[in-house]
mmCIF file with all atom_site columns, C-alpha atoms in Angstrom:
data_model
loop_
_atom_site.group_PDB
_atom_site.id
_atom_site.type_symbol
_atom_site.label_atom_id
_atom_site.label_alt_id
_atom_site.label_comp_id
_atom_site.label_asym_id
_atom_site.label_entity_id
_atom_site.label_seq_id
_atom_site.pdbx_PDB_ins_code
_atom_site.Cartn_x
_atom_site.Cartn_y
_atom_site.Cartn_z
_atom_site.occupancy
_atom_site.B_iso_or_equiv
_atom_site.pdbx_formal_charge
_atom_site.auth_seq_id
_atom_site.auth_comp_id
_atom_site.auth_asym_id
_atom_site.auth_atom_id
_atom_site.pdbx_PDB_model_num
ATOM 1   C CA . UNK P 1 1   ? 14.380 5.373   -3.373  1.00 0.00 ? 1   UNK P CA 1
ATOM 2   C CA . UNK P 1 2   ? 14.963 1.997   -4.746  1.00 0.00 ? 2   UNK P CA 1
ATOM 3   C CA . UNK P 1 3   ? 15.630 0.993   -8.439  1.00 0.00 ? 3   UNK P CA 1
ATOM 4   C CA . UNK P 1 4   ? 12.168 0.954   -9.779  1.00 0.00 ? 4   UNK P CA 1
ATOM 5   C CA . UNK P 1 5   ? 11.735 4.336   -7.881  1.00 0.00 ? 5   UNK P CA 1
ATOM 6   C CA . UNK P 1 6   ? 14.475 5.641   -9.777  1.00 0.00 ? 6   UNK P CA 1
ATOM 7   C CA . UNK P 1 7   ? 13.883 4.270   -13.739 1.00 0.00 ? 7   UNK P CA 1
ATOM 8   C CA . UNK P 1 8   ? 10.546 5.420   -13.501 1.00 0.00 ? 8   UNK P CA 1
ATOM 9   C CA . UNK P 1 9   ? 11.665 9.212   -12.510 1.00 0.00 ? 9   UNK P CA 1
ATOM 10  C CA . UNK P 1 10  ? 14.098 8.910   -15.182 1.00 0.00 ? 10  UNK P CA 1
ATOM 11  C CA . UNK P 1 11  ? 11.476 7.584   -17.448 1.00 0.00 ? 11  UNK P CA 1
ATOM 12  C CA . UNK P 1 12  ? 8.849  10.353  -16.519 1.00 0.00 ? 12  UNK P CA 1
ATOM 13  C CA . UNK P 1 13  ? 11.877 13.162  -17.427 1.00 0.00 ? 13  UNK P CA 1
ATOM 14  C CA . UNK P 1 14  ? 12.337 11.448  -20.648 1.00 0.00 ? 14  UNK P CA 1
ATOM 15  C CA . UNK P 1 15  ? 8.911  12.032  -21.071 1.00 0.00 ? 15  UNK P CA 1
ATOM 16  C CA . UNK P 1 16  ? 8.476  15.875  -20.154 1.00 0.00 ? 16  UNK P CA 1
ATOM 17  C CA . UNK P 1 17  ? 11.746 16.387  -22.503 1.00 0.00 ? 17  UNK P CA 1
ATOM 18  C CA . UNK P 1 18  ? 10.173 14.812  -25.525 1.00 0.00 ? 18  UNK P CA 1
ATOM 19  C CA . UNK P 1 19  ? 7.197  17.294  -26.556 1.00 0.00 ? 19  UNK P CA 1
ATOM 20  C CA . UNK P 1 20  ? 6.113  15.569  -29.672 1.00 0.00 ? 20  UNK P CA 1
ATOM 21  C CA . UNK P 1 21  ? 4.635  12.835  -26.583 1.00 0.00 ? 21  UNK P CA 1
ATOM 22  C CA . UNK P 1 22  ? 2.211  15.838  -25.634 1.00 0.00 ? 22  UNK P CA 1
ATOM 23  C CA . UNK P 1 23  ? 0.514  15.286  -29.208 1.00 0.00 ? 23  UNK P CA 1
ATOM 24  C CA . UNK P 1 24  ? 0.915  11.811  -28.695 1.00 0.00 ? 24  UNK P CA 1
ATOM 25  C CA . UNK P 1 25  ? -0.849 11.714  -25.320 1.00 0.00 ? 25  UNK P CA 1
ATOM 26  C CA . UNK P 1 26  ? -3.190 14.925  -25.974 1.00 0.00 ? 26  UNK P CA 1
ATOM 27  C CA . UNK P 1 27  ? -6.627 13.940  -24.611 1.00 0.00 ? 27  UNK P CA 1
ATOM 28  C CA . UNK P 1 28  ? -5.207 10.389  -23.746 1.00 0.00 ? 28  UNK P CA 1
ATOM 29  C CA . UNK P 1 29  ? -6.282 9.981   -19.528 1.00 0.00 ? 29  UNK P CA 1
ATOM 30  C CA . UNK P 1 30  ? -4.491 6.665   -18.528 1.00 0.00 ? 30  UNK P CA 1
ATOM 31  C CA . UNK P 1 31  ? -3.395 5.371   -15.014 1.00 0.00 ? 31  UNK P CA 1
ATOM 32  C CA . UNK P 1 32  ? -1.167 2.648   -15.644 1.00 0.00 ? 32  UNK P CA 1
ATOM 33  C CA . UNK P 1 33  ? -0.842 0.334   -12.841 1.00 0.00 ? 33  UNK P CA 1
ATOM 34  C CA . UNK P 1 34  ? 2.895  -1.798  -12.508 1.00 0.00 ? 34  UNK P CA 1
ATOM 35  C CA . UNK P 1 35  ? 2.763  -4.880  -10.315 1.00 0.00 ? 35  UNK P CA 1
ATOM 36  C CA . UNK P 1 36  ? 6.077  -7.048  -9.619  1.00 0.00 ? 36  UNK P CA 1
ATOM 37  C CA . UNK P 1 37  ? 5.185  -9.846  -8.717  1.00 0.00 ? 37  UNK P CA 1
ATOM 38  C CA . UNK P 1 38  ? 7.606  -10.130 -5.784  1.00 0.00 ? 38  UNK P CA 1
ATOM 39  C CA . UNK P 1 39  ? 6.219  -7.563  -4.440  1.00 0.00 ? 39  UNK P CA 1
ATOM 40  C CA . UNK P 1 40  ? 3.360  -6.908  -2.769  1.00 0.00 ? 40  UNK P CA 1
ATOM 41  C CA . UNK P 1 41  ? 2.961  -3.217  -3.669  1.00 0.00 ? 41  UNK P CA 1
ATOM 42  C CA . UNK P 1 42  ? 3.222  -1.343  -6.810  1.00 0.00 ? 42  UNK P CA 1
ATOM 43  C CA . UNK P 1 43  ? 3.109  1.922   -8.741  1.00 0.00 ? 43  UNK P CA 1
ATOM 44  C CA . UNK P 1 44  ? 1.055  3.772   -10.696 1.00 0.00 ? 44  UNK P CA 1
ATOM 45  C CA . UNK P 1 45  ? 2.449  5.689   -13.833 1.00 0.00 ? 45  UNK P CA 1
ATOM 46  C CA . UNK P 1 46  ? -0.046 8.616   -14.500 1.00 0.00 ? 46  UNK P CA 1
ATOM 47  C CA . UNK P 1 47  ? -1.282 10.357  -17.719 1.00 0.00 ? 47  UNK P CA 1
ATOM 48  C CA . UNK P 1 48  ? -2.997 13.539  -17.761 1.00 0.00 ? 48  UNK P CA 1
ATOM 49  C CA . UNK P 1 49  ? -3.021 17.018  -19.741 1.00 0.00 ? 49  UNK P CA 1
ATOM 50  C CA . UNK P 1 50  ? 0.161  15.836  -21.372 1.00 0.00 ? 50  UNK P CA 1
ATOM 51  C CA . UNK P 1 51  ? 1.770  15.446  -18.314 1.00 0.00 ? 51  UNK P CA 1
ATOM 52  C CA . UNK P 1 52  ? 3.779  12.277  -17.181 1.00 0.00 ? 52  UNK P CA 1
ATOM 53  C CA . UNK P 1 53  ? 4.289  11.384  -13.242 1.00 0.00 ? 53  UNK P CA 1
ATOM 54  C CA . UNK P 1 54  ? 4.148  7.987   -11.106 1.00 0.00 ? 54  UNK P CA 1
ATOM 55  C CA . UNK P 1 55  ? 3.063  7.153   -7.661  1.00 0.00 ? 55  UNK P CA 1
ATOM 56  C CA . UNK P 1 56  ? 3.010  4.304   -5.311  1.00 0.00 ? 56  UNK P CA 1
ATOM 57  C CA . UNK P 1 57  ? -0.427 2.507   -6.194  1.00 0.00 ? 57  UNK P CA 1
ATOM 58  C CA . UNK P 1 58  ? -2.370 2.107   -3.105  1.00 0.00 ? 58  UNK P CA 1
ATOM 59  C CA . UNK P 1 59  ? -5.206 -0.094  -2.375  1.00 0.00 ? 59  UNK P CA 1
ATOM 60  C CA . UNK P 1 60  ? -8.158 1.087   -3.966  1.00 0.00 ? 60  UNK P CA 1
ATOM 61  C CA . UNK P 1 61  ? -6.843 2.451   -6.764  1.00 0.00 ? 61  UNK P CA 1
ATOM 62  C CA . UNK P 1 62  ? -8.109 2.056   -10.437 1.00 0.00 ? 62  UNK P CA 1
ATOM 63  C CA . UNK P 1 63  ? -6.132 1.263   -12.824 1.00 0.00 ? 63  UNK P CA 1
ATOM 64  C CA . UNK P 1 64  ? -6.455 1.868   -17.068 1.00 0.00 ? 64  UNK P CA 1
ATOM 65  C CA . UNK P 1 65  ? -3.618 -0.696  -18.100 1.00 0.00 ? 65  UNK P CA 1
ATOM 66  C CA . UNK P 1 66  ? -1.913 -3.217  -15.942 1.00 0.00 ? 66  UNK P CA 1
ATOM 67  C CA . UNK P 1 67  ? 1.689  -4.286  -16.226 1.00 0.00 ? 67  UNK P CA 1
ATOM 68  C CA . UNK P 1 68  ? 2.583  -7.061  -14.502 1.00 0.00 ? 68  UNK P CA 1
ATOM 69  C CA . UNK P 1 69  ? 5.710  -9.283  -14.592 1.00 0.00 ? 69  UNK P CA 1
ATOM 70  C CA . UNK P 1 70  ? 9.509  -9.604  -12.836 1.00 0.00 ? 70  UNK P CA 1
ATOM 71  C CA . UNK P 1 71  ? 10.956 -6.564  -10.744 1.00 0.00 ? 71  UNK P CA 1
ATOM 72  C CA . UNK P 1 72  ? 13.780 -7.111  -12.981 1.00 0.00 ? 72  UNK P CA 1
ATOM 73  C CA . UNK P 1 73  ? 11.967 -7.182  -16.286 1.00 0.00 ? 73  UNK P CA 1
ATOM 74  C CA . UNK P 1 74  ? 9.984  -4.264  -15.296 1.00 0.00 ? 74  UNK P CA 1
ATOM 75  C CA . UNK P 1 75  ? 13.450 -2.715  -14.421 1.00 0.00 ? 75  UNK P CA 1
ATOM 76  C CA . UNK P 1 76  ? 14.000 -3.222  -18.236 1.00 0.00 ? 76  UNK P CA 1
ATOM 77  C CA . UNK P 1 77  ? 11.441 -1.831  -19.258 1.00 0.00 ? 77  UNK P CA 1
ATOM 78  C CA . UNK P 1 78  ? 11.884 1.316   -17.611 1.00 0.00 ? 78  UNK P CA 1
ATOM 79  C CA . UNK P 1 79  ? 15.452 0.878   -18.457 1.00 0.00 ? 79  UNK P CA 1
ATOM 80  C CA . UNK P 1 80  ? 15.638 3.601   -21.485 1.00 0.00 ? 80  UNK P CA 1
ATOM 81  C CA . UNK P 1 81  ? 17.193 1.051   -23.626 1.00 0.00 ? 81  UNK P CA 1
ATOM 82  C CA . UNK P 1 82  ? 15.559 0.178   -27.108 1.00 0.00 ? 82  UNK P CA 1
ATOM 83  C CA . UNK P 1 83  ? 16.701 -3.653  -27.035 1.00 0.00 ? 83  UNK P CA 1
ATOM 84  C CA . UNK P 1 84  ? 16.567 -4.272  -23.617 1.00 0.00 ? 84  UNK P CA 1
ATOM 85  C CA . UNK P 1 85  ? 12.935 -2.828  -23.895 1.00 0.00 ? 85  UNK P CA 1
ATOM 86  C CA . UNK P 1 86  ? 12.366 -5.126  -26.833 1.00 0.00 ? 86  UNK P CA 1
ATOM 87  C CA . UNK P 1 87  ? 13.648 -8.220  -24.620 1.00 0.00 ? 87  UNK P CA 1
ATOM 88  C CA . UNK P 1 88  ? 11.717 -7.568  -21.612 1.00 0.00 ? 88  UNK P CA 1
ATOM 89  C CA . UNK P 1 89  ? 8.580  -6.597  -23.532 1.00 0.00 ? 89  UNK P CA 1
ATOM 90  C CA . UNK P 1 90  ? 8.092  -10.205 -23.866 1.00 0.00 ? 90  UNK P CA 1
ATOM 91  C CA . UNK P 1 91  ? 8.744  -11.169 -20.701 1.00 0.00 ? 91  UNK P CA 1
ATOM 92  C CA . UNK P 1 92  ? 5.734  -8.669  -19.295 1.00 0.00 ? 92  UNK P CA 1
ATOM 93  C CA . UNK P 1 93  ? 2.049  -9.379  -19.439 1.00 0.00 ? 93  UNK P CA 1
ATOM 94  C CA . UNK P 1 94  ? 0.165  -6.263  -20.317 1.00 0.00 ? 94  UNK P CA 1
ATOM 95  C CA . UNK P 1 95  ? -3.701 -6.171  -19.545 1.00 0.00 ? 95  UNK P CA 1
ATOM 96  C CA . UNK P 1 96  ? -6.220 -3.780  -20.848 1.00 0.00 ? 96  UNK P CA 1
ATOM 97  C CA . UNK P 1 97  ? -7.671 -2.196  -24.199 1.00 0.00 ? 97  UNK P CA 1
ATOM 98  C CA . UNK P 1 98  ? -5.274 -2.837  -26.901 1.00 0.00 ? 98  UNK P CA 1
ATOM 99  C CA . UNK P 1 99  ? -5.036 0.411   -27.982 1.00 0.00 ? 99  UNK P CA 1
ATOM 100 C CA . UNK P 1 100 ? -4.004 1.446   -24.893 1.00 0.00 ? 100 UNK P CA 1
ATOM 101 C CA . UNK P 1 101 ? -1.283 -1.281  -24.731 1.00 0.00 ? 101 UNK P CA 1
ATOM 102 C CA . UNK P 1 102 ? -0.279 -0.275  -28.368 1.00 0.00 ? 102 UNK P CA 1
ATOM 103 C CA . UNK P 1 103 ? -0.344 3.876   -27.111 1.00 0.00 ? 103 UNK P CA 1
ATOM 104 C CA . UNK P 1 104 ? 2.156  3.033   -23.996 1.00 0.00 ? 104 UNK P CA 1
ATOM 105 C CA . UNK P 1 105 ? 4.730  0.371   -25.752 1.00 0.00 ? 105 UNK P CA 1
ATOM 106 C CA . UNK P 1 106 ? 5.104  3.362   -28.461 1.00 0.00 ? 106 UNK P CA 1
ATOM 107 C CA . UNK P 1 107 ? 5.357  5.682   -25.959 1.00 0.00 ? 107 UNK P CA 1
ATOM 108 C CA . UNK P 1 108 ? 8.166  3.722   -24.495 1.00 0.00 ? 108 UNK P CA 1
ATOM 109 C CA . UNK P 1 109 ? 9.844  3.187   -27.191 1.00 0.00 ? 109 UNK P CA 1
ATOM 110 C CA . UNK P 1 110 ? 10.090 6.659   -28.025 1.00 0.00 ? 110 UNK P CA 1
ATOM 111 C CA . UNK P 1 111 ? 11.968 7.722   -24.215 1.00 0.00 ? 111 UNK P CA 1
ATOM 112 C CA . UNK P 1 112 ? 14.744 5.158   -25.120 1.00 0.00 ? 112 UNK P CA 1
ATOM 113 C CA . UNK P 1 113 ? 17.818 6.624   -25.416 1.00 0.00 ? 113 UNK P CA 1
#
């Protein structure tokens, strides 16, 4: 499993730990694609009936919200840490609705530690 692998397990934990997100997220269906661009592949963090997972985004996929920026910015996103989150948060182009942009950086915000 390799370092983006990893944060955004961690991330998805925080996420199941925290049940105030259920309200938060209650109704709210979202696939959230994250593209690096380094890489040619990317994941796919998943909302649904209050639960929080990711997968590997394959071809074909649709996607609610795109994130898109440096493997190592995204790693700092996922990080867990409220200023490093602030910092890289610039450094990452988010594309879709706003309100879904505005749902998923509060969401994120609330998993830091």
């Amino acid at each position: 499993m390799g370092k983006m692998e990893q944060l955004l397990t961690e991330a998805t934990e925080r996420m199941r730990r925290k049940r105030h997100l259920q309200l938060l997220t209650n109704g709210w269906e979202r696939r959230v694609g994250i593209v690096a661009n380094e890489r040619q592949t990317g994941w796919l963090l998943l909302f649904s009936d209050g639960e929080f997972r990711w997968t590997h985004w394959r071809d074909g996929q649709n996607a609610d919200l795109v994130l898109r920026g440096k493997e190592g910015e995204l790693e700092r996103l996922f990080a867990g840490n409220e200023l490093v989150y602030s910092a890289a948060r610039r450094n990452v182009q988010f594309c879709g609705l706003l309100r879904d942009q505005l749902k998923l950086d509060a969401i994120l915000r609330l998993v830091c530690r």
